[in-house]
mmCIF file of C-alpha atoms in Angstrom:
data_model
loop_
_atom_site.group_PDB
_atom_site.id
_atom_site.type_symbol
_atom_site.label_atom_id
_atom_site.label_comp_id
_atom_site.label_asym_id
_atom_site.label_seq_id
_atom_site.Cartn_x
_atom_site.Cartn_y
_atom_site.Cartn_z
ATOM 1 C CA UNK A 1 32.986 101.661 101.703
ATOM 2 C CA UNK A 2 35.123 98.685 102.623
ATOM 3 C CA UNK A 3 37.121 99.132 98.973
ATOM 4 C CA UNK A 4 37.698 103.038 99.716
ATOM 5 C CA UNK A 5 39.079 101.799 102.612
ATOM 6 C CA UNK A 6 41.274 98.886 101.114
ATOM 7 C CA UNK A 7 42.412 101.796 98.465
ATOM 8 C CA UNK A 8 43.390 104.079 101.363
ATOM 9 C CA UNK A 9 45.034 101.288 102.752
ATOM 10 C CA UNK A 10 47.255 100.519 99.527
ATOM 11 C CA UNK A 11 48.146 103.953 99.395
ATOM 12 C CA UNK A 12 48.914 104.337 102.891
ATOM 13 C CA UNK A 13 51.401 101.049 102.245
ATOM 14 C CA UNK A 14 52.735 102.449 99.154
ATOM 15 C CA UNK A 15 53.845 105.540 100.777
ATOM 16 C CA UNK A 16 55.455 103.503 103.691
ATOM 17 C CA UNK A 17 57.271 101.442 101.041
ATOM 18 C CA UNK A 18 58.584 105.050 99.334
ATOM 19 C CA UNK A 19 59.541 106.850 102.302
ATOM 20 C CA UNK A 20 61.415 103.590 103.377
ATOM 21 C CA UNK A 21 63.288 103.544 100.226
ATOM 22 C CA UNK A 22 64.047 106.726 100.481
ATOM 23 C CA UNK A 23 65.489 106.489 103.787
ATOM 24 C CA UNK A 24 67.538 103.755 102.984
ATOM 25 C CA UNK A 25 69.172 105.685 100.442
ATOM 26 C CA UNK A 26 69.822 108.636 102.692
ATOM 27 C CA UNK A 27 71.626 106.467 105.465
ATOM 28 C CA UNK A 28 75.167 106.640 105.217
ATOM 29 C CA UNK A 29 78.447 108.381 106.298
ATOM 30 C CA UNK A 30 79.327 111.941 106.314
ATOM 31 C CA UNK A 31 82.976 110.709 104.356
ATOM 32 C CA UNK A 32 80.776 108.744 101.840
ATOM 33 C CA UNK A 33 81.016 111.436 99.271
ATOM 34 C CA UNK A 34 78.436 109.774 96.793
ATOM 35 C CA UNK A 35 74.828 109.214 96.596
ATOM 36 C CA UNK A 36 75.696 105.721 94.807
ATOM 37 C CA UNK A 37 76.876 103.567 97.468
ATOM 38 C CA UNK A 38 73.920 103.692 99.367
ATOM 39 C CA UNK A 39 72.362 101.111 96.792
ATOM 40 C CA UNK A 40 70.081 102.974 94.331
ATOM 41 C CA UNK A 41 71.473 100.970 91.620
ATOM 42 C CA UNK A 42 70.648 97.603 91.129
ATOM 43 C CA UNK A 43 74.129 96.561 90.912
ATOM 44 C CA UNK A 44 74.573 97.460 94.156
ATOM 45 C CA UNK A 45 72.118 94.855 96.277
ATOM 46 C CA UNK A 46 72.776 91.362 96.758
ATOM 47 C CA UNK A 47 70.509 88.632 97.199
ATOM 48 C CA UNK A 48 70.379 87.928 101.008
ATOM 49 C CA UNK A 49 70.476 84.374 100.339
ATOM 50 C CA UNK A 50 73.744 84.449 98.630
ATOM 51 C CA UNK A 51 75.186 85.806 101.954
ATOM 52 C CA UNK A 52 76.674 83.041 104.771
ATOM 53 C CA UNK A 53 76.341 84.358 108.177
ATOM 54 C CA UNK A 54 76.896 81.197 109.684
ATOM 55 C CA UNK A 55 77.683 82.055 113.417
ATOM 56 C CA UNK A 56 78.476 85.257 113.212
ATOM 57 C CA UNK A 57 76.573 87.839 115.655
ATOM 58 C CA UNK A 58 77.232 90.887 117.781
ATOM 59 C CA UNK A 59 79.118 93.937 117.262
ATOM 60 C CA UNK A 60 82.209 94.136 114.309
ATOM 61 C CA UNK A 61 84.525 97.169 114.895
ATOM 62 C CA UNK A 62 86.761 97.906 112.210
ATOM 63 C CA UNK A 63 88.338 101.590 110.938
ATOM 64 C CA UNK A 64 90.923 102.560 108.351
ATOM 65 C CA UNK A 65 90.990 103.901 105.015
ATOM 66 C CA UNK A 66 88.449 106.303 103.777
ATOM 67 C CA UNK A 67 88.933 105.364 100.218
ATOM 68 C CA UNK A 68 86.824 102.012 100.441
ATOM 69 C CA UNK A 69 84.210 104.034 102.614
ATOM 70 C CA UNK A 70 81.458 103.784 99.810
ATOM 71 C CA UNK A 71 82.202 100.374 99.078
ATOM 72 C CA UNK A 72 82.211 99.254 102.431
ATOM 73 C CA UNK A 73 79.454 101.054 102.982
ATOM 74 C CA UNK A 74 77.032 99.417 100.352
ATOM 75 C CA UNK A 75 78.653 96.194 101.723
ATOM 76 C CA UNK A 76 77.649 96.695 104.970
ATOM 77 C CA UNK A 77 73.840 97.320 103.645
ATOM 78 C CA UNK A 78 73.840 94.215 101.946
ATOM 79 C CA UNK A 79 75.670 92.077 104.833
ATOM 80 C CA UNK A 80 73.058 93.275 108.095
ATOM 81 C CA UNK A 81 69.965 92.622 106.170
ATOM 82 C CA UNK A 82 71.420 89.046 105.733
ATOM 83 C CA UNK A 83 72.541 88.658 108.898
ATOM 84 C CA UNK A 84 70.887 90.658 111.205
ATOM 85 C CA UNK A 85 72.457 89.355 114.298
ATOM 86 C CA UNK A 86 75.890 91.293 112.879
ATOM 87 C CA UNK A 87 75.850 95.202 113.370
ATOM 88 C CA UNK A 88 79.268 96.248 111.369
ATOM 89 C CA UNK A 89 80.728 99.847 113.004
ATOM 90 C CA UNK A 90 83.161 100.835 110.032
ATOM 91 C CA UNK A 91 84.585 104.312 110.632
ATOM 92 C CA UNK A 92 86.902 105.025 108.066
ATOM 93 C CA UNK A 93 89.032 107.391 109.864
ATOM 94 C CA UNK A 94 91.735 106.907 107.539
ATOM 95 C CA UNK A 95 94.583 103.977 106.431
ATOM 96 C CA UNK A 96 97.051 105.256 109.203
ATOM 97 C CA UNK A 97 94.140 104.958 111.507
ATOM 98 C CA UNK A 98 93.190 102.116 110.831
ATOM 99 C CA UNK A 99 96.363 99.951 110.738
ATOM 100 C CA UNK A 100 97.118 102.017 114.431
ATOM 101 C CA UNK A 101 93.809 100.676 115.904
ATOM 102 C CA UNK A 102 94.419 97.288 114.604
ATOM 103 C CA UNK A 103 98.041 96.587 115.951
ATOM 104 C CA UNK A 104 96.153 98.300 119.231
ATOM 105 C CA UNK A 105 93.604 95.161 119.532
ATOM 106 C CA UNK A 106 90.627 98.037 118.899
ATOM 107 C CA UNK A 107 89.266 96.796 115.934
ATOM 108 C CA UNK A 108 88.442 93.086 114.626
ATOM 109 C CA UNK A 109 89.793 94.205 110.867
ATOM 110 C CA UNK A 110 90.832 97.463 109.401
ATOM 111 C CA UNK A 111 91.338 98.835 106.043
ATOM 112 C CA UNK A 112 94.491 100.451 104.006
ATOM 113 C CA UNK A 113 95.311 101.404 101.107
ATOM 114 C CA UNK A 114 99.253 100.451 101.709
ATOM 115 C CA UNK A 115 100.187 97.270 102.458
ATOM 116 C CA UNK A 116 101.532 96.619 106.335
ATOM 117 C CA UNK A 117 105.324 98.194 107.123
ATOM 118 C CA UNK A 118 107.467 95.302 108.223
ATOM 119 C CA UNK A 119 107.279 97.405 111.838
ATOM 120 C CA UNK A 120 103.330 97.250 111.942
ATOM 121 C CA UNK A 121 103.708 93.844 111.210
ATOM 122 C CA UNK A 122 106.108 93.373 114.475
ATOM 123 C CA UNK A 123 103.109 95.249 116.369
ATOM 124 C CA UNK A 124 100.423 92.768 115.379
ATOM 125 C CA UNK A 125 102.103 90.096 116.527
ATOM 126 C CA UNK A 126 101.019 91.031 120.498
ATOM 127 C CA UNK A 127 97.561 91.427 119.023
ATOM 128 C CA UNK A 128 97.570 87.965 116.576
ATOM 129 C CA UNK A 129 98.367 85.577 119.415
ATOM 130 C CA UNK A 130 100.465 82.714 116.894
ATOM 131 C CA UNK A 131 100.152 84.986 113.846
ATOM 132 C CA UNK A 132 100.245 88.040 112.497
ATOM 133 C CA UNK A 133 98.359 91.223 110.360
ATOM 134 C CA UNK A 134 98.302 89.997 106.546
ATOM 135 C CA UNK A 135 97.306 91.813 104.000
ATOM 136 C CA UNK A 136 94.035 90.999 101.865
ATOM 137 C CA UNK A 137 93.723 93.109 98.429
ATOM 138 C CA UNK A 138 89.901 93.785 98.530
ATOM 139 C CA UNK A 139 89.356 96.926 96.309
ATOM 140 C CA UNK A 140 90.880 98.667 93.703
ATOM 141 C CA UNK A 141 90.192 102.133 92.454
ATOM 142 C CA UNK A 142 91.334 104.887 90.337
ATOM 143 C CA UNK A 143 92.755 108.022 92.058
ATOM 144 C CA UNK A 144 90.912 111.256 90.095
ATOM 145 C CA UNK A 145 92.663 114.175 90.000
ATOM 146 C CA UNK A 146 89.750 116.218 90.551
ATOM 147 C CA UNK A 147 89.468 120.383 89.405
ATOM 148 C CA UNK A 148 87.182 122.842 89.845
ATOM 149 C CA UNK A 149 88.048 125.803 86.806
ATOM 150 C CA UNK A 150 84.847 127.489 85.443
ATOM 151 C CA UNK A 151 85.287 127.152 81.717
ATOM 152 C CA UNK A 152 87.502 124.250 81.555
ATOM 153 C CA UNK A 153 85.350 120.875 80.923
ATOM 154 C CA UNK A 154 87.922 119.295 79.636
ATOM 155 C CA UNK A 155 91.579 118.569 81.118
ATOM 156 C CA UNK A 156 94.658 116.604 80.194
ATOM 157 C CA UNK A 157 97.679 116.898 82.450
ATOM 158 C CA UNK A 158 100.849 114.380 82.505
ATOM 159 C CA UNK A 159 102.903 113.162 85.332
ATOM 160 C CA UNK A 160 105.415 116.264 85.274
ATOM 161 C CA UNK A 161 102.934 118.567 85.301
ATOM 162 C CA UNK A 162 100.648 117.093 87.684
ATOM 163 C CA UNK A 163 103.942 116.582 90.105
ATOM 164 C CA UNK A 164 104.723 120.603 89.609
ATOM 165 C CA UNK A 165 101.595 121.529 90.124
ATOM 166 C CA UNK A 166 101.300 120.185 93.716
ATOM 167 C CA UNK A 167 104.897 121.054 94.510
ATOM 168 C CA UNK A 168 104.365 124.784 93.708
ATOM 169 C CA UNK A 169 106.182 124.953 91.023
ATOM 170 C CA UNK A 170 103.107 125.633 88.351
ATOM 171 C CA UNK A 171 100.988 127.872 89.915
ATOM 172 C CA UNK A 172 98.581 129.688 87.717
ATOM 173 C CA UNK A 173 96.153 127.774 84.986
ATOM 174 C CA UNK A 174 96.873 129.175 81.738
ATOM 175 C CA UNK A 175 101.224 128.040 82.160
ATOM 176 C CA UNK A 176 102.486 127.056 79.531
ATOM 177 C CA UNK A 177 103.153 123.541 80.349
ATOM 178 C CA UNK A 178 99.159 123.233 80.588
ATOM 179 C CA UNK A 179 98.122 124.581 77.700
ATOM 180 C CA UNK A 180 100.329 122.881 75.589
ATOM 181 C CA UNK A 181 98.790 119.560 76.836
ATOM 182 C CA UNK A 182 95.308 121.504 75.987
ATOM 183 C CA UNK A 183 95.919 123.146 72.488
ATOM 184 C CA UNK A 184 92.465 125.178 72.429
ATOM 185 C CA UNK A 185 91.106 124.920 75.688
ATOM 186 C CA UNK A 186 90.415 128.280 76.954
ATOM 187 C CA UNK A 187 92.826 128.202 80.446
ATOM 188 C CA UNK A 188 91.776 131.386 82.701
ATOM 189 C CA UNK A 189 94.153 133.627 84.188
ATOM 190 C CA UNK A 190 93.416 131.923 87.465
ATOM 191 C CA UNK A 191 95.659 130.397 90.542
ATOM 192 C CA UNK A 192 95.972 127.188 91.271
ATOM 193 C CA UNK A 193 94.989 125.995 94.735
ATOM 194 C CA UNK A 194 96.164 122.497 95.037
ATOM 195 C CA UNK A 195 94.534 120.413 98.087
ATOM 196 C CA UNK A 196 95.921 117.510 99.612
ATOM 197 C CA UNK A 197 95.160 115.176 103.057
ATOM 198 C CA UNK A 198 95.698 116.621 106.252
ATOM 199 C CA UNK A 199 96.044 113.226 107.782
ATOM 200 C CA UNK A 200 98.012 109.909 107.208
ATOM 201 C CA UNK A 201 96.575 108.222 104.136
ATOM 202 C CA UNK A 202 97.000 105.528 101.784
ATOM 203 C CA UNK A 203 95.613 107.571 98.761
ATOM 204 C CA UNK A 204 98.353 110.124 99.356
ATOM 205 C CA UNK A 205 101.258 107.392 99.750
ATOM 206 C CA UNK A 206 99.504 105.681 96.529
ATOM 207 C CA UNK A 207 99.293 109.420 94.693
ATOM 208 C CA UNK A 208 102.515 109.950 95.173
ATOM 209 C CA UNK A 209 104.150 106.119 94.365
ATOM 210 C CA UNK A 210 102.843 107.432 91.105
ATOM 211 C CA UNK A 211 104.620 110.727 90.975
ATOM 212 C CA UNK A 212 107.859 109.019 92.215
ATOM 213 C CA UNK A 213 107.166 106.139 89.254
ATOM 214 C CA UNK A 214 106.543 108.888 86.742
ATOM 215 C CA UNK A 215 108.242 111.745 87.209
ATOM 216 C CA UNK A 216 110.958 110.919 88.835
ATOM 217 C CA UNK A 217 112.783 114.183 88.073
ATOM 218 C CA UNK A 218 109.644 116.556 89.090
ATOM 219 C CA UNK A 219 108.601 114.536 92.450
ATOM 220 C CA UNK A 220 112.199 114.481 94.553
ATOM 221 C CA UNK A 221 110.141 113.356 98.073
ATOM 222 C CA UNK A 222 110.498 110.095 99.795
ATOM 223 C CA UNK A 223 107.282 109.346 99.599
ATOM 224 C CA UNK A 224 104.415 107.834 102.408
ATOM 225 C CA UNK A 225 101.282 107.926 103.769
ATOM 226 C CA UNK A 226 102.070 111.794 105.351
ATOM 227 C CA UNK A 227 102.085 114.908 102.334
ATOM 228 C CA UNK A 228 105.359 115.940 102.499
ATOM 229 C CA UNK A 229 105.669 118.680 99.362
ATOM 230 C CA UNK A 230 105.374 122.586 101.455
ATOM 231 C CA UNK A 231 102.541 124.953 100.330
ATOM 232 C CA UNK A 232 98.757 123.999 99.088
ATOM 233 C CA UNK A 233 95.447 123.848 101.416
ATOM 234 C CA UNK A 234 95.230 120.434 103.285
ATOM 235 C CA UNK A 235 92.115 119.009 104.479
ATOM 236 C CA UNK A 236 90.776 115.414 106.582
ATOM 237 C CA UNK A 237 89.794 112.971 104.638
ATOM 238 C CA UNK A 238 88.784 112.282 100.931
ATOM 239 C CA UNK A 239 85.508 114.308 101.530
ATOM 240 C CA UNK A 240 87.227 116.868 102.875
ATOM 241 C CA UNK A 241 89.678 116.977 100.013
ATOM 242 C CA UNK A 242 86.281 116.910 97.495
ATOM 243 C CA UNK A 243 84.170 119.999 99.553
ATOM 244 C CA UNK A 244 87.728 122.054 99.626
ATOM 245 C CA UNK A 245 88.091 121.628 95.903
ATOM 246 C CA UNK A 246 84.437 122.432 95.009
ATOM 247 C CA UNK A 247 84.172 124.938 96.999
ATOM 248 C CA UNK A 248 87.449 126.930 95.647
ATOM 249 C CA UNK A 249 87.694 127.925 91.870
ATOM 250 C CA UNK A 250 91.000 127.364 90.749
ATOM 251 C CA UNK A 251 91.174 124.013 92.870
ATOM 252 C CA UNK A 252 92.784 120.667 92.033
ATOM 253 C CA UNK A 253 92.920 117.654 94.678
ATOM 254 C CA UNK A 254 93.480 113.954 94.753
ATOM 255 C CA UNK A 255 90.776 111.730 95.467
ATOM 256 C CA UNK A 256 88.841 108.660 94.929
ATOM 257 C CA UNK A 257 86.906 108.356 92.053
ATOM 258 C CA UNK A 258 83.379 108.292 94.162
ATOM 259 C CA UNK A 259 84.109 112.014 95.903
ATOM 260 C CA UNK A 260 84.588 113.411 92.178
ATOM 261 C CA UNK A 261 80.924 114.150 91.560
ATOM 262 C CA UNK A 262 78.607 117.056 91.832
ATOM 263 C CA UNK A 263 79.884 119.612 89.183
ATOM 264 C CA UNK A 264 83.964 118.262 89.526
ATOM 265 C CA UNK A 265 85.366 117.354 86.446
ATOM 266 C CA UNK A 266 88.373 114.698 86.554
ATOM 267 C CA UNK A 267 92.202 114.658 84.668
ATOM 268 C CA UNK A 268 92.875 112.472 81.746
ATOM 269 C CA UNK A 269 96.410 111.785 82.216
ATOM 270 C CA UNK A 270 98.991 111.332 79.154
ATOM 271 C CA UNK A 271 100.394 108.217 80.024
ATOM 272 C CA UNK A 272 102.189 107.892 76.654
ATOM 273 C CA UNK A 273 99.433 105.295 75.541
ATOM 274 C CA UNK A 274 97.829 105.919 71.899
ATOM 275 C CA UNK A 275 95.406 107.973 73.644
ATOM 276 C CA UNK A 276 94.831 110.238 77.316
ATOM 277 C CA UNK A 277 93.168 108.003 80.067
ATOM 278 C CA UNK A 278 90.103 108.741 82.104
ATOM 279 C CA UNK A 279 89.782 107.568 85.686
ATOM 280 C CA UNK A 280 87.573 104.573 85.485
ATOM 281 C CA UNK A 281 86.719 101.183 86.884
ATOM 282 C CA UNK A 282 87.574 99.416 83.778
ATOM 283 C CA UNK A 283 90.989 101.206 83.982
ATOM 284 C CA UNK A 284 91.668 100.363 87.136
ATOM 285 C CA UNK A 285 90.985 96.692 86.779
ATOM 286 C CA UNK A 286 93.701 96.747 83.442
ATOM 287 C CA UNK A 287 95.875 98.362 86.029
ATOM 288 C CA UNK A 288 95.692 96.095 88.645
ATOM 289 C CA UNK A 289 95.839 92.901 85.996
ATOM 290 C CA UNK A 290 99.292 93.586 85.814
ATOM 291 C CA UNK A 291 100.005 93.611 89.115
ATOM 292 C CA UNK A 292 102.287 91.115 91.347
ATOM 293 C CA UNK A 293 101.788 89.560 94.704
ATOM 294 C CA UNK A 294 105.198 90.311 96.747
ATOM 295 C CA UNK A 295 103.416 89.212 99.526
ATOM 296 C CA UNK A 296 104.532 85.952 101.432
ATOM 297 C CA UNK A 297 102.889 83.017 103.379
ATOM 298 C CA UNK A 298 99.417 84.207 103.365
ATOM 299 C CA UNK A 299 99.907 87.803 102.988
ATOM 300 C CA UNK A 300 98.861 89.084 99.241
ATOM 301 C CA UNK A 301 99.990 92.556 99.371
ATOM 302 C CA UNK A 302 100.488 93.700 95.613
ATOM 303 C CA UNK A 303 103.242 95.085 93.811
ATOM 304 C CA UNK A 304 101.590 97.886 90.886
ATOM 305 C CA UNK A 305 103.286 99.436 87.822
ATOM 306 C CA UNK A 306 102.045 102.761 88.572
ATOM 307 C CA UNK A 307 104.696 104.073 85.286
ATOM 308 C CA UNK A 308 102.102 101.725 82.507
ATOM 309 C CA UNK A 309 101.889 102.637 78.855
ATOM 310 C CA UNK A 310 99.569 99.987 78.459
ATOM 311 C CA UNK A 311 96.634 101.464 76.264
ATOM 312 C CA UNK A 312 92.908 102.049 78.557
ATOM 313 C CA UNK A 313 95.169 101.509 81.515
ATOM 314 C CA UNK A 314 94.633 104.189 84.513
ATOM 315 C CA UNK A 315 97.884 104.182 86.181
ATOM 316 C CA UNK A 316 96.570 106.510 89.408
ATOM 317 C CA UNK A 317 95.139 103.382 90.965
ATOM 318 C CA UNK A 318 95.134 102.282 94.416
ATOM 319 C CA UNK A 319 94.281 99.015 96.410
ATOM 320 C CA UNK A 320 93.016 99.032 99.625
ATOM 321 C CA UNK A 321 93.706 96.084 102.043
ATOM 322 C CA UNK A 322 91.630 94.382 104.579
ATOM 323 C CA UNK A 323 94.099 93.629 107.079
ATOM 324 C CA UNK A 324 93.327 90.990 109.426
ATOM 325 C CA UNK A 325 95.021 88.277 111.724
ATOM 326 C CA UNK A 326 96.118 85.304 109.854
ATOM 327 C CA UNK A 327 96.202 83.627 113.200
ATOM 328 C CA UNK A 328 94.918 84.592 116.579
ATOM 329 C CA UNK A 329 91.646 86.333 115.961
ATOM 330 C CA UNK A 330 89.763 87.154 118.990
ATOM 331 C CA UNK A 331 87.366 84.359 119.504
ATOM 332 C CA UNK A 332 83.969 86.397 119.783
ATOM 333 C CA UNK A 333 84.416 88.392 116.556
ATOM 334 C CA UNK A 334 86.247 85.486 114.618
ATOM 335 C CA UNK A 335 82.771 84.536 112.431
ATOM 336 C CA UNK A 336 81.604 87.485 112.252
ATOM 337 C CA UNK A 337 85.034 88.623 111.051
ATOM 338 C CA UNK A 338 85.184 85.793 108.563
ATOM 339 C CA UNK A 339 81.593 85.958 106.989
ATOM 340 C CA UNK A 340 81.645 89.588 106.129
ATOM 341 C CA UNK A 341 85.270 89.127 104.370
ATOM 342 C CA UNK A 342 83.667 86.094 102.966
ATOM 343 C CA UNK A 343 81.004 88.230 101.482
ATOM 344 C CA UNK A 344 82.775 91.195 100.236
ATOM 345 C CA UNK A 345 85.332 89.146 98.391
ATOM 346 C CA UNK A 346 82.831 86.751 97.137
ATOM 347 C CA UNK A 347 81.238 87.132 93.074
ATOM 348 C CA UNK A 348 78.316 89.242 94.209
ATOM 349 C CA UNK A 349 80.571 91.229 96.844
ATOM 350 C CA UNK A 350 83.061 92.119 94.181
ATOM 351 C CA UNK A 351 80.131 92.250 92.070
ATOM 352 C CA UNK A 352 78.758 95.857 93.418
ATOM 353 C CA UNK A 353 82.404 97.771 92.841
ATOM 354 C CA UNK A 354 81.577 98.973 89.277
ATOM 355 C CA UNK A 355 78.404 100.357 90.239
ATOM 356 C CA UNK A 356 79.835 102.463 92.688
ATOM 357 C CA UNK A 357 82.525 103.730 90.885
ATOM 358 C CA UNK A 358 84.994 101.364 92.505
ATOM 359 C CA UNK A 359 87.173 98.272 90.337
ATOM 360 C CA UNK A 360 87.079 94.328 91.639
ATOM 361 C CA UNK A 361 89.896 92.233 91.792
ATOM 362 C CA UNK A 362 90.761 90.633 89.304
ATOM 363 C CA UNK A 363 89.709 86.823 89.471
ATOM 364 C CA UNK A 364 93.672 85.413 89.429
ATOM 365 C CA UNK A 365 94.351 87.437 92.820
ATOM 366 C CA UNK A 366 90.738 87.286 94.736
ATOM 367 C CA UNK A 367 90.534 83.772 94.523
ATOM 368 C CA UNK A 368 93.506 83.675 96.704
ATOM 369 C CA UNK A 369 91.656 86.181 98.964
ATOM 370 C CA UNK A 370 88.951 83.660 99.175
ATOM 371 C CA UNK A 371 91.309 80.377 99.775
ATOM 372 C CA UNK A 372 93.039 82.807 102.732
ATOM 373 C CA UNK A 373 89.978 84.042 104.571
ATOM 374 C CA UNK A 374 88.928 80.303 104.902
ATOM 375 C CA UNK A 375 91.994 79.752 106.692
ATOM 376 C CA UNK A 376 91.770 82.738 109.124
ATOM 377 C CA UNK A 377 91.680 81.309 112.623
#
């Protein structure tokens, strides 16, 4: 009897420890778009002891882009069950958002995938008592031009085409443009529904940096975190961007690489290089090697060569920013502030990114990260 009942007991435990699991990998946000970044890869968990909480405790608000949503997310995991005394709030609303609520004093950090306008920098200033917002390159990750065309499993489109195709100027699948960057791919009779963001976002003002870069001739707008071209279906948010296009054949949208899952097949784009490139973390890091920090005093806000020929190079990559007070940080979130940047730019922190379908930094420009969060006051 009393080892039936230590067997019913194990099982009983056993279950406890599955259903747990499982529920841990079910938590998340709506805007997450991917299974992943909840942490059912082992790439994605750090070892809590690697983690410095130091002082840090209470409540960390922060908003902004919904690009780095899944990596923050995962980051987030890792950094409360290190430091429980830290509950991090991290709503993604978006990089116009985000940089908003920060030069409003709402938010102890916030997230963008542009650097900070020389005006939002003026507006931090009343916020950053001494100092002001700098810019901390934290992520980097390949923009997918995801599509959703029965019959097509395969796609290659260039900068001209891609920049037509979202002004309204190729508007059906099987054009000609198309299919002669697909020789043999069976294009349907089908029209194109392009989708783009509703609201202010960095992954737009990054989408189209490229188009300007690239296709200079095909993309005449200005450019900026607001869509601008007239025509296609808009929607909130990278996730909304993803259900639009999955739920519409004939779709095409710009997003993140994490929202292109669940039957949406992704772009190569002819850069010119020996061969067509792939969104991909690896891409995106040879992307980002070659970028510059234009930045100056302790903001690091990157310059990218969004035209590269360079072979395996994805040139549809973004960085997102943590943007923070170089000086002036509100007292009661300061550590708090400080040990979860500390984290997420440290080895294991950038460590996740690949895992999730995100890039790190390359080691030349988040060591500097490192040397300028230790200096945040």
């Amino acid at each position: 009897m009393k080892l039936q009942r230590m067997n019913r007991r194990a099982l009983s435990l056993g279950a406890l420890a599955v259903s747990g699991a499982l529920a841990l990998t079910a938590c998340g946000s709506d805007d997450t778009g991917s299974g992943k970044s909840g942490g059912n890869s082992s790439s994605a968990t750090a070892a809590a002891g690697s983690i410095k909480c130091d002082d840090a405790k209470g409540q960390l608000l922060a908003d902004g882009s919904s690009a780095q949503k899944n990596a923050i997310d995962a980051w987030v995991k890792n950094f409360t069950q290190a430091c429980s005394g830290v509950q991090v709030n991290y709503k993604g609303s978006g990089s116009g958002a985000g940089v908003t609520a920060f030069t409003q004093g709402q938010v102890a950090f916030a997230g963008s995938d542009s650097a900070l306008k020389p005006d939002a920098v003026a507006a931090s200033k009343s916020v950053c008592k001494g100092g002001q917002g700098i810019d901390l390159p934290m992520v980097a990750g390949p923009i997918a031009v995801a599509y959703n065309v029965s019959g097509v499993d395969n796609l290659v489109l260039d900068a001209a085409t891609i920049a037509k195709i979202f002004d309204g100027k190729i508007t059906n699948w099987n054009d000609a443009a198309i299919a002669k960057l697909n020789p043999g791919a069976k294009l349907p009779d089908l029209k194109i529904q392009p989708y783009h963001r509703s609201d202010e976002s960095g992954t737009t003002d990054n989408f189209t940096k490229y188009l300007i870069a690239a296709a200079p001739s095909d993309w005449k707008y200005s450019g900026g975190k607001a869509w601008q071209a007239k025509g296609g279906q808009a929607a909130a948010g990278s996730s909304g961007v993803a259900q639009g296009v999955k739920q519409t054949n004939g779709a095409i949208g710009y997003m993140e690489l994490s929202y292109a899952k669940d039957g949406l097949g992704t772009v190569s784009v002819n850069t010119g290089a020996s061969a067509p490139v792939k969104p991909s973390s690896d891409g995106a890091t040879k992307a980002v090697a070659a970028a510059k920090v234009v930045g100056t005093g302790s903001d690091l806000s990157l310059k990218l060569d969004y035209n590269t020929k360079a072979d395996g190079a994805y040139p549809l990559t973004l960085v997102t920013y943590e943007i923070a007070c170089d000086k002036g940080n509100k007292a009661d979130t300061l550590p708090a502030t400080k040990a979860f940047l500390r984290y997420i730019a440290s080895t294991e922190g950038q460590g996740i990114l690949s895992g999730i379908d995100y890039a790190p930094i390359p080691d030349a420009i988040i060591s500097k990260v490192r040397t300028t969060i230790e200096g945040l006051s």
